[in-house]
mmCIF file of C-alpha atoms in Angstrom:
data_model
loop_
_atom_site.group_PDB
_atom_site.id
_atom_site.type_symbol
_atom_site.label_atom_id
_atom_site.label_comp_id
_atom_site.label_asym_id
_atom_site.label_seq_id
_atom_site.Cartn_x
_atom_site.Cartn_y
_atom_site.Cartn_z
ATOM 1 C CA MET O 1 4.471 -13.688 17.307
ATOM 2 C CA ARG O 2 2.790 -11.462 14.748
ATOM 3 C CA ILE O 3 3.682 -9.755 11.494
ATOM 4 C CA LEU O 4 4.553 -6.140 12.338
ATOM 5 C CA HIS O 5 4.869 -4.462 8.966
ATOM 6 C CA THR O 6 5.673 -4.749 5.281
ATOM 7 C CA MET O 7 8.266 -2.341 3.865
ATOM 8 C CA LEU O 8 8.135 -0.815 0.387
ATOM 9 C CA ARG O 9 10.827 1.431 -1.087
ATOM 10 C CA VAL O 10 9.304 4.455 -2.797
ATOM 11 C CA GLY O 11 10.701 7.052 -5.191
ATOM 12 C CA ASP O 12 8.523 10.012 -4.169
ATOM 13 C CA LEU O 13 7.513 9.890 -0.523
ATOM 14 C CA GLU O 14 4.732 12.483 -0.580
ATOM 15 C CA ARG O 15 3.174 10.996 -3.734
ATOM 16 C CA SER O 16 3.119 7.563 -2.069
ATOM 17 C CA VAL O 17 1.806 8.854 1.273
ATOM 18 C CA ASN O 18 -0.977 10.658 -0.603
ATOM 19 C CA PHE O 19 -1.865 7.465 -2.481
ATOM 20 C CA TYR O 20 -2.049 5.296 0.635
ATOM 21 C CA THR O 21 -3.965 7.906 2.651
ATOM 22 C CA GLN O 22 -6.213 9.470 -0.008
ATOM 23 C CA VAL O 23 -6.886 6.458 -2.270
ATOM 24 C CA LEU O 24 -6.667 3.559 0.195
ATOM 25 C CA GLY O 25 -7.817 5.418 3.304
ATOM 26 C CA MET O 26 -4.875 4.575 5.570
ATOM 27 C CA ARG O 27 -3.667 6.944 8.281
ATOM 28 C CA GLU O 28 -0.097 8.168 8.616
ATOM 29 C CA LEU O 29 0.984 6.754 11.969
ATOM 30 C CA SER O 30 4.560 8.032 12.224
ATOM 31 C CA ARG O 31 7.337 9.658 10.217
ATOM 32 C CA GLN O 32 11.040 9.796 11.040
ATOM 33 C CA ASP O 33 13.999 11.207 9.128
ATOM 34 C CA TYR O 34 17.373 9.493 9.537
ATOM 35 C CA PRO O 35 19.927 12.078 8.315
ATOM 36 C CA ALA O 36 22.953 9.867 9.053
ATOM 37 C CA GLY O 37 21.514 7.149 6.805
ATOM 38 C CA GLU O 38 19.881 9.584 4.361
ATOM 39 C CA PHE O 39 16.419 7.995 4.481
ATOM 40 C CA THR O 40 12.932 8.640 5.831
ATOM 41 C CA LEU O 41 10.478 6.068 7.176
ATOM 42 C CA VAL O 42 6.714 6.578 7.186
ATOM 43 C CA PHE O 43 4.391 4.040 8.780
ATOM 44 C CA LEU O 44 0.771 3.903 7.607
ATOM 45 C CA GLY O 45 -2.171 1.692 8.399
ATOM 46 C CA TYR O 46 -5.771 1.193 9.394
ATOM 47 C CA GLY O 47 -4.922 0.631 13.058
ATOM 48 C CA GLU O 48 -2.179 1.434 15.526
ATOM 49 C CA LYS O 49 1.246 -0.215 15.167
ATOM 50 C CA SER O 50 0.772 -1.897 18.534
ATOM 51 C CA GLN O 51 -2.431 -3.605 17.387
ATOM 52 C CA ALA O 52 -2.321 -4.125 13.616
ATOM 53 C CA THR O 53 0.048 -4.972 10.798
ATOM 54 C CA VAL O 54 1.097 -1.744 9.076
ATOM 55 C CA LEU O 55 2.904 -0.561 5.965
ATOM 56 C CA GLU O 56 6.358 1.010 6.116
ATOM 57 C CA LEU O 57 7.324 3.314 3.248
ATOM 58 C CA THR O 58 11.073 3.838 2.966
ATOM 59 C CA TYR O 59 12.358 6.809 1.008
ATOM 60 C CA ASN O 60 16.100 6.721 0.374
ATOM 61 C CA TRP O 61 17.011 10.349 -0.234
ATOM 62 C CA GLY O 62 17.813 11.028 -3.872
ATOM 63 C CA VAL O 63 16.532 7.681 -5.231
ATOM 64 C CA ALA O 64 13.609 8.344 -7.574
ATOM 65 C CA GLU O 65 12.732 4.810 -8.706
ATOM 66 C CA TYR O 66 13.390 1.128 -8.173
ATOM 67 C CA GLU O 67 13.304 -1.959 -10.335
ATOM 68 C CA LEU O 68 10.544 -4.077 -8.817
ATOM 69 C CA GLY O 69 11.701 -7.473 -10.038
ATOM 70 C CA THR O 70 9.479 -10.523 -10.284
ATOM 71 C CA ALA O 71 9.556 -12.017 -6.785
ATOM 72 C CA PHE O 72 7.156 -9.694 -4.943
ATOM 73 C CA GLY O 73 3.475 -10.333 -5.572
ATOM 74 C CA HIS O 74 1.073 -7.879 -3.949
ATOM 75 C CA ILE O 75 -0.459 -6.472 -0.788
ATOM 76 C CA ALA O 76 -4.017 -7.663 -0.058
ATOM 77 C CA ILE O 77 -6.670 -5.515 1.597
ATOM 78 C CA GLU O 78 -10.108 -6.764 2.624
ATOM 79 C CA VAL O 79 -13.000 -4.453 1.731
ATOM 80 C CA PRO O 80 -16.754 -4.786 2.345
ATOM 81 C CA ASP O 81 -17.655 -4.324 -1.347
ATOM 82 C CA VAL O 82 -14.964 -4.686 -4.030
ATOM 83 C CA TYR O 83 -17.087 -3.044 -6.748
ATOM 84 C CA ALA O 84 -17.801 0.033 -4.596
ATOM 85 C CA ALA O 85 -14.181 0.204 -3.409
ATOM 86 C CA CYS O 86 -12.947 0.258 -7.019
ATOM 87 C CA GLU O 87 -15.261 3.144 -7.885
ATOM 88 C CA LYS O 88 -14.259 5.094 -4.785
ATOM 89 C CA MET O 89 -10.542 4.491 -5.375
ATOM 90 C CA ARG O 90 -10.793 5.337 -9.078
ATOM 91 C CA ALA O 91 -12.563 8.608 -8.179
ATOM 92 C CA ALA O 92 -9.709 9.389 -5.767
ATOM 93 C CA GLY O 93 -7.136 8.912 -8.547
ATOM 94 C CA GLY O 94 -6.349 5.209 -8.150
ATOM 95 C CA THR O 95 -5.504 3.104 -11.201
ATOM 96 C CA ILE O 96 -7.468 -0.154 -11.364
ATOM 97 C CA ILE O 97 -5.538 -2.778 -13.347
ATOM 98 C CA ARG O 98 -8.004 -5.659 -12.884
ATOM 99 C CA GLU O 99 -11.653 -4.774 -12.549
ATOM 100 C CA ALA O 100 -13.774 -6.241 -9.750
ATOM 101 C CA GLY O 101 -15.102 -9.716 -10.396
ATOM 102 C CA PRO O 102 -14.747 -13.365 -9.410
ATOM 103 C CA MET O 103 -11.204 -14.692 -9.159
ATOM 104 C CA ASN O 104 -10.010 -17.008 -11.925
ATOM 105 C CA ALA O 105 -10.436 -20.315 -10.088
ATOM 106 C CA GLY O 106 -13.121 -19.507 -7.559
ATOM 107 C CA SER O 107 -15.981 -17.276 -6.526
ATOM 108 C CA THR O 108 -14.226 -14.750 -4.273
ATOM 109 C CA ILE O 109 -14.653 -11.212 -5.641
ATOM 110 C CA ILE O 110 -11.304 -9.468 -6.166
ATOM 111 C CA ALA O 111 -9.766 -6.524 -8.023
ATOM 112 C CA PHE O 112 -6.261 -5.083 -8.382
ATOM 113 C CA LEU O 113 -4.929 -1.571 -8.428
ATOM 114 C CA VAL O 114 -1.392 -0.258 -8.646
ATOM 115 C CA ASP O 115 0.374 2.312 -6.473
ATOM 116 C CA PRO O 116 2.537 5.129 -7.883
ATOM 117 C CA ASP O 117 5.690 2.971 -7.739
ATOM 118 C CA GLY O 118 4.093 -0.005 -9.498
ATOM 119 C CA TYR O 119 3.333 -2.163 -6.442
ATOM 120 C CA GLN O 120 0.084 -4.080 -6.857
ATOM 121 C CA ILE O 121 -2.697 -4.031 -4.272
ATOM 122 C CA GLU O 122 -5.384 -6.702 -4.301
ATOM 123 C CA LEU O 123 -8.833 -5.870 -2.987
ATOM 124 C CA ILE O 124 -10.665 -8.888 -1.603
ATOM 125 C CA GLY O 125 -14.351 -8.941 -0.698
ATOM 126 C CA GLN O 126 -15.364 -9.798 2.840
ATOM 127 C CA LYS O 127 -16.700 -13.289 3.371
ATOM 128 C CA PRO O 128 -20.388 -13.367 4.363
#
């Protein structure tokens, strides 16, 4: 068994695709419209769906925003250098909500940014 994907509902599909490709450096892997259900699915990731866990963005036609609630936490992405990643992502238009630095109860370097729909993404430094 393996985790295939995580699905996020988004209010503006192109804005979200641009964020995940331009700010986070993912590739758009596939896109499919479902006219009978009035939704579009876009899969993005750093590797192919057959080899890696990917992100599924679901756009329900005509729905511009969602209430996120309090149950979902964040998506975590490992990066070689959290400080450099923050600068690169900020320069690409990303919004950093927790600057790079050691986590509260440990020494792992982390940071957080937020996507256009308010979902949080944690950046975690690679272990030496």
